[in-house]
Amino acid sequence: QVQVMESGGGLVQAGGSLRLSCTASGLSFDAHAMAWFRRAPGKEREVVSCISWTGDNKYYQTSVKGRFTISRDNARNTLYLQMNSLKLEDTAMYFCAVRTQSNKWYCSTTNEDDFGYWGQGTQVTVSS
């Protein structure tokens, strides 16, 4: 049984930092690209960042480029998202997702339908 679990969310002031973590079990972690999505209040879920199976290729949504860094530790089956210079608009539920379709090793697309396993999410709230 595949289990995906996020942690590290919380309340932080604007300009602050948080690091999210995601562990995945029940699958070959190093055989899948991984991604972070988020859903802000009243908005649809959107991709934040994606990383290939080796960590060599990364994608970032324009609004987080230069502030967020995605990384992975395949030996620990763990995905990370380092978030710096947080803004009010970063407030959202953040989800970790495992790519399972359409070339599962790379982030060739960021379509939600290509990610078959999801965590329950971790809340990030940025205050002024």
Short mmCIF file of C-alpha atoms in Angstrom, two decimals:
data_model
loop_
_atom_site.label_atom_id
_atom_site.label_comp_id
_atom_site.label_asym_id
_atom_site.label_seq_id
_atom_site.Cartn_x
_atom_site.Cartn_y
_atom_site.Cartn_z
CA GLN A 1 0.00 0.00 0.00
CA VAL A 2 1.40 3.37 -1.02
CA GLN A 3 1.46 6.04 1.65
CA VAL A 4 2.39 9.65 1.12
CA MET A 5 2.71 12.00 4.06
CA GLU A 6 3.60 15.68 4.25
CA SER A 7 4.91 17.58 7.24
CA GLY A 8 6.45 20.90 8.10
CA GLY A 9 3.59 23.30 7.51
CA GLY A 10 2.66 26.00 9.97
CA LEU A 11 2.14 29.68 10.61
CA VAL A 12 4.92 32.04 9.59
CA GLN A 13 5.26 35.78 9.12
CA ALA A 14 5.72 37.26 5.70
CA GLY A 15 9.36 37.14 4.73
CA GLY A 16 9.97 34.04 6.80
CA SER A 17 10.88 30.50 5.82
CA LEU A 18 9.51 27.00 6.13
CA ARG A 19 10.69 23.62 4.93
CA LEU A 20 8.14 21.04 3.93
CA SER A 21 8.94 17.36 3.88
CA CYS A 22 7.18 14.45 2.24
CA THR A 23 7.82 10.78 2.75
CA ALA A 24 6.49 8.09 0.46
CA SER A 25 6.41 4.38 1.20
CA GLY A 26 5.14 1.29 -0.55
CA LEU A 27 6.73 2.16 -3.88
CA SER A 28 10.13 2.58 -5.50
CA PHE A 29 10.58 6.21 -4.51
CA ASP A 30 13.58 6.72 -6.77
CA ALA A 31 11.65 5.58 -9.84
CA HIS A 32 9.21 8.49 -9.84
CA ALA A 33 9.24 12.19 -10.40
CA MET A 34 7.70 14.03 -7.45
CA ALA A 35 5.88 17.31 -7.15
CA TRP A 36 4.43 19.83 -4.76
CA PHE A 37 1.00 21.28 -5.46
CA ARG A 38 -0.99 23.79 -3.45
CA ARG A 39 -4.57 24.92 -3.10
CA ALA A 40 -5.23 28.41 -1.82
CA PRO A 41 -8.63 29.34 -0.36
CA GLY A 42 -11.15 29.77 -3.13
CA LYS A 43 -8.74 28.67 -5.85
CA GLU A 44 -8.00 25.51 -7.77
CA ARG A 45 -5.04 23.33 -6.95
CA GLU A 46 -1.91 24.32 -8.85
CA VAL A 47 1.56 22.92 -9.28
CA VAL A 48 4.30 24.63 -7.30
CA SER A 49 7.35 22.61 -8.24
CA CYS A 50 8.36 19.28 -9.69
CA ILE A 51 11.58 17.24 -9.60
CA SER A 52 12.74 14.34 -11.74
CA TRP A 53 13.64 10.94 -10.34
CA THR A 54 17.34 11.77 -10.07
CA GLY A 55 16.80 15.33 -8.92
CA ASP A 56 18.63 16.67 -11.97
CA ASN A 57 15.62 18.33 -13.56
CA LYS A 58 13.38 20.77 -11.71
CA TYR A 59 10.37 22.85 -12.58
CA TYR A 60 9.07 25.86 -10.67
CA GLN A 61 5.94 27.89 -11.03
CA THR A 62 6.88 31.41 -12.00
CA SER A 63 5.60 32.96 -8.78
CA VAL A 64 7.97 30.89 -6.60
CA LYS A 65 11.12 30.95 -8.72
CA GLY A 66 14.08 32.22 -6.74
CA ARG A 67 12.24 31.75 -3.42
CA PHE A 68 11.42 28.02 -3.27
CA THR A 69 13.80 25.11 -3.73
CA ILE A 70 12.70 21.53 -4.34
CA SER A 71 15.01 18.65 -3.52
CA ARG A 72 14.88 14.96 -2.76
CA ASP A 73 16.81 12.35 -0.83
CA ASN A 74 16.19 9.02 -2.48
CA ALA A 75 18.04 7.15 0.25
CA ARG A 76 15.50 8.46 2.75
CA ASN A 77 12.45 8.32 0.44
CA THR A 78 11.91 11.98 1.19
CA LEU A 79 10.97 15.04 -0.84
CA TYR A 80 11.57 18.57 0.39
CA LEU A 81 10.39 22.07 -0.39
CA GLN A 82 12.42 24.89 1.10
CA MET A 83 10.31 28.03 1.06
CA ASN A 84 12.01 31.37 1.67
CA SER A 85 10.77 34.95 1.49
CA LEU A 86 7.23 33.76 2.02
CA LYS A 87 4.40 36.02 0.90
CA LEU A 88 0.79 36.28 1.97
CA GLU A 89 -0.23 34.74 -1.34
CA ASP A 90 1.72 31.57 -0.52
CA THR A 91 -0.93 30.71 2.06
CA ALA A 92 -2.39 27.38 0.97
CA MET A 93 -2.68 23.68 1.65
CA TYR A 94 0.43 22.08 0.18
CA PHE A 95 0.27 18.59 -1.28
CA CYS A 96 2.97 16.12 -2.19
CA ALA A 97 2.32 14.00 -5.28
CA VAL A 98 3.96 11.03 -6.97
CA ARG A 99 4.06 10.96 -10.74
CA THR A 100 2.75 7.66 -12.09
CA GLN A 101 1.65 8.37 -15.67
CA SER A 102 3.07 9.66 -18.93
CA ASN A 103 6.80 9.15 -18.33
CA LYS A 104 6.86 8.83 -14.59
CA TRP A 105 10.55 9.67 -14.25
CA TYR A 106 10.41 13.26 -15.45
CA CYS A 107 8.20 16.31 -15.04
CA SER A 108 7.34 16.45 -18.72
CA THR A 109 3.95 17.83 -17.79
CA THR A 110 2.45 19.12 -14.56
CA ASN A 111 -1.04 17.81 -15.18
CA GLU A 112 -2.59 16.58 -11.95
CA ASP A 113 -3.89 13.52 -13.76
CA ASP A 114 -0.31 12.32 -14.24
CA PHE A 115 0.19 12.06 -10.48
CA GLY A 116 -1.41 8.98 -9.02
CA TYR A 117 -0.53 9.15 -5.33
CA TRP A 118 -1.19 12.12 -3.09
CA GLY A 119 -0.71 13.06 0.51
CA GLN A 120 -3.36 14.62 2.71
CA GLY A 121 -1.67 18.00 2.65
CA THR A 122 0.00 20.31 5.13
CA GLN A 123 -1.26 23.82 5.78
CA VAL A 124 1.01 26.82 5.28
CA THR A 125 -0.29 30.14 6.55
CA VAL A 126 1.65 33.34 5.99
CA SER A 127 0.67 36.29 8.14
CA SER A 128 1.45 39.98 7.80
#
